[in-house]
PDB file of C-alpha atoms in Angstrom:
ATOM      1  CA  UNK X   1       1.452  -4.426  24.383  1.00 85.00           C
ATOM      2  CA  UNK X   2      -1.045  -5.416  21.893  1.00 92.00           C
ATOM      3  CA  UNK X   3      -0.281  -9.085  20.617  1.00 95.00           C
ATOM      4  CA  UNK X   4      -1.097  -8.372  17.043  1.00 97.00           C
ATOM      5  CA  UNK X   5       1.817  -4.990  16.975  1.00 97.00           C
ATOM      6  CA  UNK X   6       4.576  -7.521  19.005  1.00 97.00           C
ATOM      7  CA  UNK X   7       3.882 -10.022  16.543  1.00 98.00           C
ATOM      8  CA  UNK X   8       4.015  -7.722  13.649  1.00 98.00           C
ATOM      9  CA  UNK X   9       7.307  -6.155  15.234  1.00 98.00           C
ATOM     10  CA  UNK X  10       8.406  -9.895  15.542  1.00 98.00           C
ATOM     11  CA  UNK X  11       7.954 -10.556  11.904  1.00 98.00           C
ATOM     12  CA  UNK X  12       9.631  -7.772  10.908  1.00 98.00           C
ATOM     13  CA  UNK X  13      13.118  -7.984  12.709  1.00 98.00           C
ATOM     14  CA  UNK X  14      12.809 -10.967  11.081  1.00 98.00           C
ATOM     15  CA  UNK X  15      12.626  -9.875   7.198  1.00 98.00           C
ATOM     16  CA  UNK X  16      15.231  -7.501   7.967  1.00 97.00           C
ATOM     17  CA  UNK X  17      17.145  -9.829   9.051  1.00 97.00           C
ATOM     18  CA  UNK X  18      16.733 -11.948   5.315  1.00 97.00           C
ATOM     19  CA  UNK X  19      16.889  -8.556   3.545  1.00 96.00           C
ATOM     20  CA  UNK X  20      20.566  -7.979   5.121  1.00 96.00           C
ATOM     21  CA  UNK X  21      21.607 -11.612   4.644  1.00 95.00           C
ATOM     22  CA  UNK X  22      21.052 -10.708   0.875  1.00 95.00           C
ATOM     23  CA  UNK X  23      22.279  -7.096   1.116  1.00 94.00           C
ATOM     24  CA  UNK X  24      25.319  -8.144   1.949  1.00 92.00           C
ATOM     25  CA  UNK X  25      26.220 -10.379  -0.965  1.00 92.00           C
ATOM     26  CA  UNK X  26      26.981  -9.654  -4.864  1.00 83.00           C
ATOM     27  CA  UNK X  27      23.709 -11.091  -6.528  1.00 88.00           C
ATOM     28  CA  UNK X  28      20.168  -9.587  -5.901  1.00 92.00           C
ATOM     29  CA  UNK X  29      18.873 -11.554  -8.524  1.00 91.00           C
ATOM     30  CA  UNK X  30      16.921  -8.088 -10.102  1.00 88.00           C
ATOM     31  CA  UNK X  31      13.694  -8.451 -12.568  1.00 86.00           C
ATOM     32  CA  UNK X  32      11.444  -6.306 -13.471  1.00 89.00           C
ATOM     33  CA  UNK X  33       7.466  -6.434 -12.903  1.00 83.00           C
ATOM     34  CA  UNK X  34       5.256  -5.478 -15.522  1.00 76.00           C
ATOM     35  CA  UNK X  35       5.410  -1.813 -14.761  1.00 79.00           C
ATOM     36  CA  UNK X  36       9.051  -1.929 -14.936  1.00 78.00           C
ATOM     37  CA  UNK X  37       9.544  -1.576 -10.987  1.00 83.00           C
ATOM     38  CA  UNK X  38      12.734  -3.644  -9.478  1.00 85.00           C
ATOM     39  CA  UNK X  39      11.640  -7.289  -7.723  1.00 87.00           C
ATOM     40  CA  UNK X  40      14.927  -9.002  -5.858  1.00 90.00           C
ATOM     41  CA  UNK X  41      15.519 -11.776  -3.985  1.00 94.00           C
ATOM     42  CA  UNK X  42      15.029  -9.790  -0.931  1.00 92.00           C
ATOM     43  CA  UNK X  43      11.331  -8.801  -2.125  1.00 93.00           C
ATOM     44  CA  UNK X  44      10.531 -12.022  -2.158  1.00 95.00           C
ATOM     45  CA  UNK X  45      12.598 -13.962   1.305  1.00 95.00           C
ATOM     46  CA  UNK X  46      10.818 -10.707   3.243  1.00 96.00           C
ATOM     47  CA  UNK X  47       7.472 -11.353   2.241  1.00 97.00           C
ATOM     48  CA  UNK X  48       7.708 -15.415   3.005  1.00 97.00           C
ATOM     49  CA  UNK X  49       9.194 -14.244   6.215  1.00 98.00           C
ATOM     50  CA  UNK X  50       6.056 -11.649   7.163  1.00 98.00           C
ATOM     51  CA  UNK X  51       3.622 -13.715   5.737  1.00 98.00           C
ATOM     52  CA  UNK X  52       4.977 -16.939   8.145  1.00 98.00           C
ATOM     53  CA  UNK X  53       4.525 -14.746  10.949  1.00 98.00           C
ATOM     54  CA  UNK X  54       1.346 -12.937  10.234  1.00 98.00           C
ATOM     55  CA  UNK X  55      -0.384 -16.458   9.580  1.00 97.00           C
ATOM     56  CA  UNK X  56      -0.837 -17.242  13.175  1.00 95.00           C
ATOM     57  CA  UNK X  57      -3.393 -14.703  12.729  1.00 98.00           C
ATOM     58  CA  UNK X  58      -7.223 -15.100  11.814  1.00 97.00           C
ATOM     59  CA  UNK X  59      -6.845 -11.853   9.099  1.00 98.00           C
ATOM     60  CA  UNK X  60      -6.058 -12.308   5.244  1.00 98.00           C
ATOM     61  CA  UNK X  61      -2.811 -10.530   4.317  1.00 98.00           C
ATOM     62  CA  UNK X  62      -2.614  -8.531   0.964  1.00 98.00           C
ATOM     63  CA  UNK X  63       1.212  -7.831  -0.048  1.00 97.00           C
ATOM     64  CA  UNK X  64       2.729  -6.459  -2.898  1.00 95.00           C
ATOM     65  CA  UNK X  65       4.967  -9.338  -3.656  1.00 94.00           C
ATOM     66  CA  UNK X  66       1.964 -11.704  -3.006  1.00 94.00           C
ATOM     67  CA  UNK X  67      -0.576 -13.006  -5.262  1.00 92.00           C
ATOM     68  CA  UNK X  68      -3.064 -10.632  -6.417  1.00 93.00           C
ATOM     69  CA  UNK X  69      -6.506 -10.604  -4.799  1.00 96.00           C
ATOM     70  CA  UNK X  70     -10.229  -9.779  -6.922  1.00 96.00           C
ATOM     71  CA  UNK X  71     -12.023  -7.304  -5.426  1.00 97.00           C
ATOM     72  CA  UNK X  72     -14.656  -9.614  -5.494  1.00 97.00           C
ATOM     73  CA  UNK X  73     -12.946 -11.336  -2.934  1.00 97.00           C
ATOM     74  CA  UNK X  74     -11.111  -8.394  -0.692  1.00 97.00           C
ATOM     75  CA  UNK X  75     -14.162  -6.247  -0.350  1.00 96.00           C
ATOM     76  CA  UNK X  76     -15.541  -8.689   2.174  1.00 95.00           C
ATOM     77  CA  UNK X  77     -12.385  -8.251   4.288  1.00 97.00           C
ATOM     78  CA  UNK X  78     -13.586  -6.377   7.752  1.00 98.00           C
ATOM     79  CA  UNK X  79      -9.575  -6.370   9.014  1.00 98.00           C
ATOM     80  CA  UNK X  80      -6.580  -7.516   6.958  1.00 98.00           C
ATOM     81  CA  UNK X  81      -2.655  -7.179   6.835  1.00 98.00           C
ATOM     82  CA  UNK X  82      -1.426  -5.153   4.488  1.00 98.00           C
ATOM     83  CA  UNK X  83       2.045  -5.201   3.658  1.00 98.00           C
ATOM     84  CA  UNK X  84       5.067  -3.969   2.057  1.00 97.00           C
ATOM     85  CA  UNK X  85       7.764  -6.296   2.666  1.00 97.00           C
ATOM     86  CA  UNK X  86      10.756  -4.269   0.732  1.00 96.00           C
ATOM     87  CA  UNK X  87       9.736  -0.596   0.317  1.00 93.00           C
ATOM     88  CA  UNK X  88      12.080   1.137  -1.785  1.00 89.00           C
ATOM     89  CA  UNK X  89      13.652  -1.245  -4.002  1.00 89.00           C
ATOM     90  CA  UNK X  90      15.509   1.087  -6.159  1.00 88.00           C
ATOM     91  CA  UNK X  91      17.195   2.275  -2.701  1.00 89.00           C
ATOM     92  CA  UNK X  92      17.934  -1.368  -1.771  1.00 89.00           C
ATOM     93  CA  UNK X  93      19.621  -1.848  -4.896  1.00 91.00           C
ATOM     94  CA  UNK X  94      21.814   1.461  -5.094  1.00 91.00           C
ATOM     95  CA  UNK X  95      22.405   0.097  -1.522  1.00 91.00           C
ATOM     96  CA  UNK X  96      21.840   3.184   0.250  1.00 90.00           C
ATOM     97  CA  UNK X  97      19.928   1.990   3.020  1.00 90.00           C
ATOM     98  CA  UNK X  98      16.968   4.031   2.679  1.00 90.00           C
ATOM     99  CA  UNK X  99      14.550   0.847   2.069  1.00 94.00           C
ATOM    100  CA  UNK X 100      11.649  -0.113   4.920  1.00 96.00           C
ATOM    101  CA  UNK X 101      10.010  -3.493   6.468  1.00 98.00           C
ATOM    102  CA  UNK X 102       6.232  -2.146   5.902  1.00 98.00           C
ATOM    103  CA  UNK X 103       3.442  -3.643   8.291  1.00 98.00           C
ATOM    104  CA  UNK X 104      -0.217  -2.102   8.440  1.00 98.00           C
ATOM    105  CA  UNK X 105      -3.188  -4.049  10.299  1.00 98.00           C
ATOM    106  CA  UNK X 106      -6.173  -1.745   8.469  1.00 98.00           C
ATOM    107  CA  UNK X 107     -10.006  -2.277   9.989  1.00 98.00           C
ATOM    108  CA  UNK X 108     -12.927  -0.788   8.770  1.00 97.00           C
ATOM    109  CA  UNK X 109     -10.600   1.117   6.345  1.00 98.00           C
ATOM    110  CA  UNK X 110      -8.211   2.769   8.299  1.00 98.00           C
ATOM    111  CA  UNK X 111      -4.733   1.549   9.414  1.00 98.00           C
ATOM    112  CA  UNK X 112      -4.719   0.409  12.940  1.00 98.00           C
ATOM    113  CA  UNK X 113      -1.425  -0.830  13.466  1.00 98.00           C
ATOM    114  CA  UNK X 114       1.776   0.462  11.580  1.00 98.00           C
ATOM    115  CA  UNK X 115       5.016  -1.483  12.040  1.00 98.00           C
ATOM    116  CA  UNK X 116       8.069   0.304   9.750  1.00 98.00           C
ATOM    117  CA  UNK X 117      11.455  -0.962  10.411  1.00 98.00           C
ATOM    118  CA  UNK X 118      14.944   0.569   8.656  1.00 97.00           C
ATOM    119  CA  UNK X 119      17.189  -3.025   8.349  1.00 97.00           C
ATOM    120  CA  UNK X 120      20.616  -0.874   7.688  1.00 96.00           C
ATOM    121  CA  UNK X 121      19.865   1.354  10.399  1.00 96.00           C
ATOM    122  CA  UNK X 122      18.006  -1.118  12.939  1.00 97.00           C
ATOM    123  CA  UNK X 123      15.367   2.503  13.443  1.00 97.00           C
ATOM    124  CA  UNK X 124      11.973   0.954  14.389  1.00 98.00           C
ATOM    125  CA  UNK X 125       9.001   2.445  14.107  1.00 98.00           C
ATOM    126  CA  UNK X 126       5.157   1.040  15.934  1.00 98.00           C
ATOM    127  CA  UNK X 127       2.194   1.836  16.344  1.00 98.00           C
ATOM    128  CA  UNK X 128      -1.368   1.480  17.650  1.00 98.00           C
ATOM    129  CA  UNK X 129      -4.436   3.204  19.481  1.00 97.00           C
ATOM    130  CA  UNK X 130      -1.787   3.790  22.400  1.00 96.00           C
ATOM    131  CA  UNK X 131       0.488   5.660  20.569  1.00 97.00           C
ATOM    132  CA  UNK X 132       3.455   5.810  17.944  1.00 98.00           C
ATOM    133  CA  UNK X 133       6.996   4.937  19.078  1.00 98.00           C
ATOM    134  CA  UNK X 134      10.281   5.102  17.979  1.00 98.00           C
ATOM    135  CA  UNK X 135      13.064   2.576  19.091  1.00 98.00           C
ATOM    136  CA  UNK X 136      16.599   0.949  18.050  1.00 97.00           C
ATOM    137  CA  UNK X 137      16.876  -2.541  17.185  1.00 97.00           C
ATOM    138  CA  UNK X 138      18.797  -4.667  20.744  1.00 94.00           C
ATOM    139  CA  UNK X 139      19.234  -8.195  21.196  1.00 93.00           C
ATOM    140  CA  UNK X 140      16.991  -7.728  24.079  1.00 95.00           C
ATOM    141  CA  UNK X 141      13.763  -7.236  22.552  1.00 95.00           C
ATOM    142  CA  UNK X 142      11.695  -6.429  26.008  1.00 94.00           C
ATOM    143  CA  UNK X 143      14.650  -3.575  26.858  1.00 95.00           C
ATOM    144  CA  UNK X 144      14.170  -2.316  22.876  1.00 96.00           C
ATOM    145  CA  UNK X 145      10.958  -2.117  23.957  1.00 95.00           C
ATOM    146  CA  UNK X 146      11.227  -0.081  26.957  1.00 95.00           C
ATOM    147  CA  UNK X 147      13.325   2.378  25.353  1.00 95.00           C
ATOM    148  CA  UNK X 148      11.131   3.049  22.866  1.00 97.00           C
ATOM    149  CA  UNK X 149      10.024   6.834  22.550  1.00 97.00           C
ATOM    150  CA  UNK X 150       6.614   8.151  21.853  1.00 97.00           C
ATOM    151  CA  UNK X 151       6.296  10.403  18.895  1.00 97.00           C
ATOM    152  CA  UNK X 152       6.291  13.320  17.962  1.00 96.00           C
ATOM    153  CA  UNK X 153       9.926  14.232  19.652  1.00 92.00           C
ATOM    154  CA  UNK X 154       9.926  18.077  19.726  1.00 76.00           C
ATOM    155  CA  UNK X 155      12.581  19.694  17.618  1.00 77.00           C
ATOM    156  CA  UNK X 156      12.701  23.426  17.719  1.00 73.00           C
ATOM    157  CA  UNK X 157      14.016  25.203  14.056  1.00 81.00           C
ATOM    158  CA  UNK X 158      13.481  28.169  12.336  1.00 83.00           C
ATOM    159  CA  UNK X 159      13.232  26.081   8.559  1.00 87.00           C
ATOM    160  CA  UNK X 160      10.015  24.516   7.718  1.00 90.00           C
ATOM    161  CA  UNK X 161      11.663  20.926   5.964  1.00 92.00           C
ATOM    162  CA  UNK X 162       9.656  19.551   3.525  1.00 92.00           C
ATOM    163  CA  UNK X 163      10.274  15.762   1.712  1.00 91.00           C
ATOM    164  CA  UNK X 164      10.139  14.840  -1.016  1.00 86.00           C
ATOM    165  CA  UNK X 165      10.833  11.263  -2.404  1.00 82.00           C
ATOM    166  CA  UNK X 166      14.710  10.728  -4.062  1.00 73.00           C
ATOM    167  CA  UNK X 167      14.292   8.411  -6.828  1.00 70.00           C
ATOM    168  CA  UNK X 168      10.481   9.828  -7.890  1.00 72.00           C
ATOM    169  CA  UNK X 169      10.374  13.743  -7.969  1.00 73.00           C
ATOM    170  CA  UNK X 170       8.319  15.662 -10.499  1.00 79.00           C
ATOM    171  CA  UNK X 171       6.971  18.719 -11.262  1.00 86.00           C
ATOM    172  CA  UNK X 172       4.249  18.990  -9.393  1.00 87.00           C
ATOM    173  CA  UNK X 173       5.745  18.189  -6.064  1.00 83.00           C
ATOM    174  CA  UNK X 174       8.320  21.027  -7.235  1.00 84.00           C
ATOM    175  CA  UNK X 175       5.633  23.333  -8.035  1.00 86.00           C
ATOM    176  CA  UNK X 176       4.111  22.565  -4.584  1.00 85.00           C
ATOM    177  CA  UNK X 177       7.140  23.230  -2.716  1.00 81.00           C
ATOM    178  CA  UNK X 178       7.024  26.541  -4.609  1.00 85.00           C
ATOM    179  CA  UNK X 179       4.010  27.291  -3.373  1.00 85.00           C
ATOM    180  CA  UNK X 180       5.192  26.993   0.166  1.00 83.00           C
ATOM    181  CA  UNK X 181       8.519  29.207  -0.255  1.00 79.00           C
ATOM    182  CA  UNK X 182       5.609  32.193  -1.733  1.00 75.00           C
ATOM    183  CA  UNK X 183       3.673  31.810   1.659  1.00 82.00           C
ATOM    184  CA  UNK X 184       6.852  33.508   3.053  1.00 76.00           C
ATOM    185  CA  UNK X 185       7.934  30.062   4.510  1.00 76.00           C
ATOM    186  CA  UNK X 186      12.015  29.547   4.928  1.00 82.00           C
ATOM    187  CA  UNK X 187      11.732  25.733   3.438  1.00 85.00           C
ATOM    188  CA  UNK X 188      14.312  23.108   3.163  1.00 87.00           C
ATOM    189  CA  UNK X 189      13.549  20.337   0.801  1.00 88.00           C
ATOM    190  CA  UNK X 190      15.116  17.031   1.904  1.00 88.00           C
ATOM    191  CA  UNK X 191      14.894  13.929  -0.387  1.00 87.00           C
ATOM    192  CA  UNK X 192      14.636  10.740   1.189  1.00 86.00           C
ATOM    193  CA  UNK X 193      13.603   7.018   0.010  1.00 77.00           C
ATOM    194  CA  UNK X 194      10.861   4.785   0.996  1.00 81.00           C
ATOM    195  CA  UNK X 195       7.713   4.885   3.939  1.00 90.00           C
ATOM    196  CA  UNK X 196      10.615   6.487   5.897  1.00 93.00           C
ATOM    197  CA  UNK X 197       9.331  10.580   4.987  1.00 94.00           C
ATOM    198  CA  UNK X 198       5.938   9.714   6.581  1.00 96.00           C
ATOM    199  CA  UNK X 199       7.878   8.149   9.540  1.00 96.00           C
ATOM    200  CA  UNK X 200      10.112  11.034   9.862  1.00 95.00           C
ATOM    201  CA  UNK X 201       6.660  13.845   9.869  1.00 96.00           C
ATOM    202  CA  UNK X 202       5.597  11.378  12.845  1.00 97.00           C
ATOM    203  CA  UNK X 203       8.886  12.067  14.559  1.00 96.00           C
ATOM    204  CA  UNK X 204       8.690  15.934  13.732  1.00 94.00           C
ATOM    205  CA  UNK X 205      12.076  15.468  11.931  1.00 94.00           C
ATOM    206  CA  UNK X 206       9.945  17.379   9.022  1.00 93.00           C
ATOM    207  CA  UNK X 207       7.161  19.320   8.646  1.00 93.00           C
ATOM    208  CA  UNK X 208       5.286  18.045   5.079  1.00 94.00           C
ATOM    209  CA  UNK X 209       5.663  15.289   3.197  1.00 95.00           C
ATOM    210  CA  UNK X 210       3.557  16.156   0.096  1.00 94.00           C
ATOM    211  CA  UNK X 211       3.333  13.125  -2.679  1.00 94.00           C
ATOM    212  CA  UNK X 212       1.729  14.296  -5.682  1.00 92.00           C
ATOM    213  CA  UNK X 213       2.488  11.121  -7.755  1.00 90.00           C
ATOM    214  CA  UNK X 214       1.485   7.495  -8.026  1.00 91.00           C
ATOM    215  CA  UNK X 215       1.904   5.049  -4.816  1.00 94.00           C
ATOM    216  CA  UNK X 216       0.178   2.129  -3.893  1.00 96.00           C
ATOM    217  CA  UNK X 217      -1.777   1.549  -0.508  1.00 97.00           C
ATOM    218  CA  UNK X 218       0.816  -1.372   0.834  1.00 97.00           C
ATOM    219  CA  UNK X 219       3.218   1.444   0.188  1.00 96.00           C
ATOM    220  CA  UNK X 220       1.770   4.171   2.881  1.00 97.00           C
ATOM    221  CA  UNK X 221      -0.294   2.112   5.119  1.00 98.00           C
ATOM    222  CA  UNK X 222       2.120   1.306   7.775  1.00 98.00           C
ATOM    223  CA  UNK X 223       3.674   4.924   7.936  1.00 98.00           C
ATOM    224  CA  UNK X 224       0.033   6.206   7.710  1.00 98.00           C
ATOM    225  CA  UNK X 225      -0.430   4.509  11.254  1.00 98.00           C
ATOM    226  CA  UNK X 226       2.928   5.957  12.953  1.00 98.00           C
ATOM    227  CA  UNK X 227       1.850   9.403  11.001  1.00 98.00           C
ATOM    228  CA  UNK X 228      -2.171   9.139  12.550  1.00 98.00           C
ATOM    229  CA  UNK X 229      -1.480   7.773  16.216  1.00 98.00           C
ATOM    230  CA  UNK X 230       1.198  10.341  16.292  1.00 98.00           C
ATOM    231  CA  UNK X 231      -1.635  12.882  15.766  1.00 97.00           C
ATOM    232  CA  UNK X 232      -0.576  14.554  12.348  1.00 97.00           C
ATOM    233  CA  UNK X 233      -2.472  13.710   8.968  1.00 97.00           C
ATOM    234  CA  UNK X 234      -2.146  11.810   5.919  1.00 97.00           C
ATOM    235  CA  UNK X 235      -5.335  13.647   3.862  1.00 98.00           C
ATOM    236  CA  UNK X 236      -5.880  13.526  -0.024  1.00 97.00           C
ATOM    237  CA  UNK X 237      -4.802  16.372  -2.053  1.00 95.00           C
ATOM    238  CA  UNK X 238      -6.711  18.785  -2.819  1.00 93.00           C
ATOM    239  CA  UNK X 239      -9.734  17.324  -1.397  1.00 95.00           C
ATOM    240  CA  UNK X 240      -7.900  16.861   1.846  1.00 96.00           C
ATOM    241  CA  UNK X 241      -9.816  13.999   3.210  1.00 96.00           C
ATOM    242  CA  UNK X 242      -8.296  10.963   5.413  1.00 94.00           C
ATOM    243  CA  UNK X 243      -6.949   8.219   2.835  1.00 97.00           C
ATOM    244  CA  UNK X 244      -8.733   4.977   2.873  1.00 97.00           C
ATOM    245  CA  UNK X 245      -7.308   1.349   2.298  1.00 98.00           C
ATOM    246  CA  UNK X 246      -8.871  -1.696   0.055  1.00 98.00           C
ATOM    247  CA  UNK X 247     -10.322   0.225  -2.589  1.00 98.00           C
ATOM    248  CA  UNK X 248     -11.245  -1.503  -5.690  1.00 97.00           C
ATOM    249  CA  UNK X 249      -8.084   0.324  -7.090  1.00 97.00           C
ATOM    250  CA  UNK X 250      -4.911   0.259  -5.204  1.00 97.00           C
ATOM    251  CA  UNK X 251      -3.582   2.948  -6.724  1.00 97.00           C
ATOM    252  CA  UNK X 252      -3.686   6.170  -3.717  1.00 97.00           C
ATOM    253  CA  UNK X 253      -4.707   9.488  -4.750  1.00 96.00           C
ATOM    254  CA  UNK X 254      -2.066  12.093  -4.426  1.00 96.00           C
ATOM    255  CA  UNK X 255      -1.855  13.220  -0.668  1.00 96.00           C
ATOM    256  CA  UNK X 256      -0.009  15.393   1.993  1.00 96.00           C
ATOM    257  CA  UNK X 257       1.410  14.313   4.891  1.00 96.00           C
ATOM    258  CA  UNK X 258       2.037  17.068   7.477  1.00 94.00           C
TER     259      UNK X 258
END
């Protein structure tokens, strides 16, 4: 295995295991950033935890609950981490265990390494050149490893399941989904929280993923790898080109993920 995706699965058994330490107790200590999004304590232990790990490293690491980088600065960056160290927040909080350990190595770009790991659940998700996986959290990490399963597992159904995300749907994904049921598909919308809806496309759990709203790169990158190395897309919509990662702005266009 590549040293840089069993370092970065490492790192985040790890956080998870500082995200359930907190998860488990009666004070998250919640603000609120500047646009109003939840930060908790478990934000912040998850992101010391990541960025100890992913230090050992030669690449920069850009994180959501880090300091923010100039462009100036990041556009020289060749290969960096990118990270999400608590993705879906809001889900943490209503304690529903739809929140995600985010990892993404990008190069050039493009994600080249995806790490995604469900704390509640102990799901893991990796990935690299050889492949996307899918495994269950053991005290024996080399046996976790073995059991791992490449992706896409092969479900046959007659529904075509589409997801959407549960705390931020809006009218155009709705219209969207629309769109699909008047091509004479038999949908089923199913709403789900964090980087886990591009995990479960990889896994061929569902068909589309389409987000036509706001989202940051640190929040895709990771489940863009499992989704690419899996060999299914994550393209812009409409122009329905690849995404790419360290943009001057952040902020992704609105994309599809089938």
């Amino acid at each position: 295995m590549n040293s840089n995706l069993k370092l970065s699965i490492i790192a985040a058994l790890a956080a998870g295991d500082e995200i359930l330490k907190i998860y488990h107790t009666t004070d998250f200590e919640i603000e609120f950033k500047s646009d109003q999004s939840p930060l908790t304590k478990a934000d912040k232990a998850a992101h010391e935890t990541l960025c100890t790990h992913l230090r050992k490293t030669p690449y920069p690491i850009l994180s959501e609950e880090g300091t923010p980088i100039a462009y100036a600065e990041r556009a020289n960056w060749k290969t960096f981490w990118l990270l999400d160290p608590l993705d879906g927040t809001k889900e943490f909080i209503k304690r529903n265990g739809e929140f995600t350990v985010n990892i993404a190595l990008i190069d050039q770009q493009t994600p080249v390494l995806g790490v995604v790991f469900l704390p509640v659940t102990g799901e893991l998700y990796f990935a690299d050149r050889q492949g996307s996986f899918k495994t269950k959290k053991t005290t024996d990490f080399e046996e976790m490893l073995k059991n791992a399963l490449p992706l896409p597992i092969a479900k046959a159904r007659k529904e075509f399941i589409v997801l959407a995300s549960r705390s931020h749907m809006n009218q155009d994904t709705k219209d969207y989904i629309q769109q699909l049921k008047l091509q004479g598909k038999s949908t089923q919308l199913i709403t789900k929280g964090s980087s886990l809806k591009l995990c479960l496309v990889a896994e061929g759990k569902a068909d589309c993923y389409p987000r036509l709203g706001p989202t940051m790169e640190w929040d895709i990158a990771a489940g863009h790898a499992i989704v690419k190395f899996a060999n299914k897309t994550v393209n812009s919509y409409p122009e329905n080109v690849p995404l790419l990662y360290n943009k001057e702005n952040l902020l992704n266009p609105w994309f599809i993920v089938e």
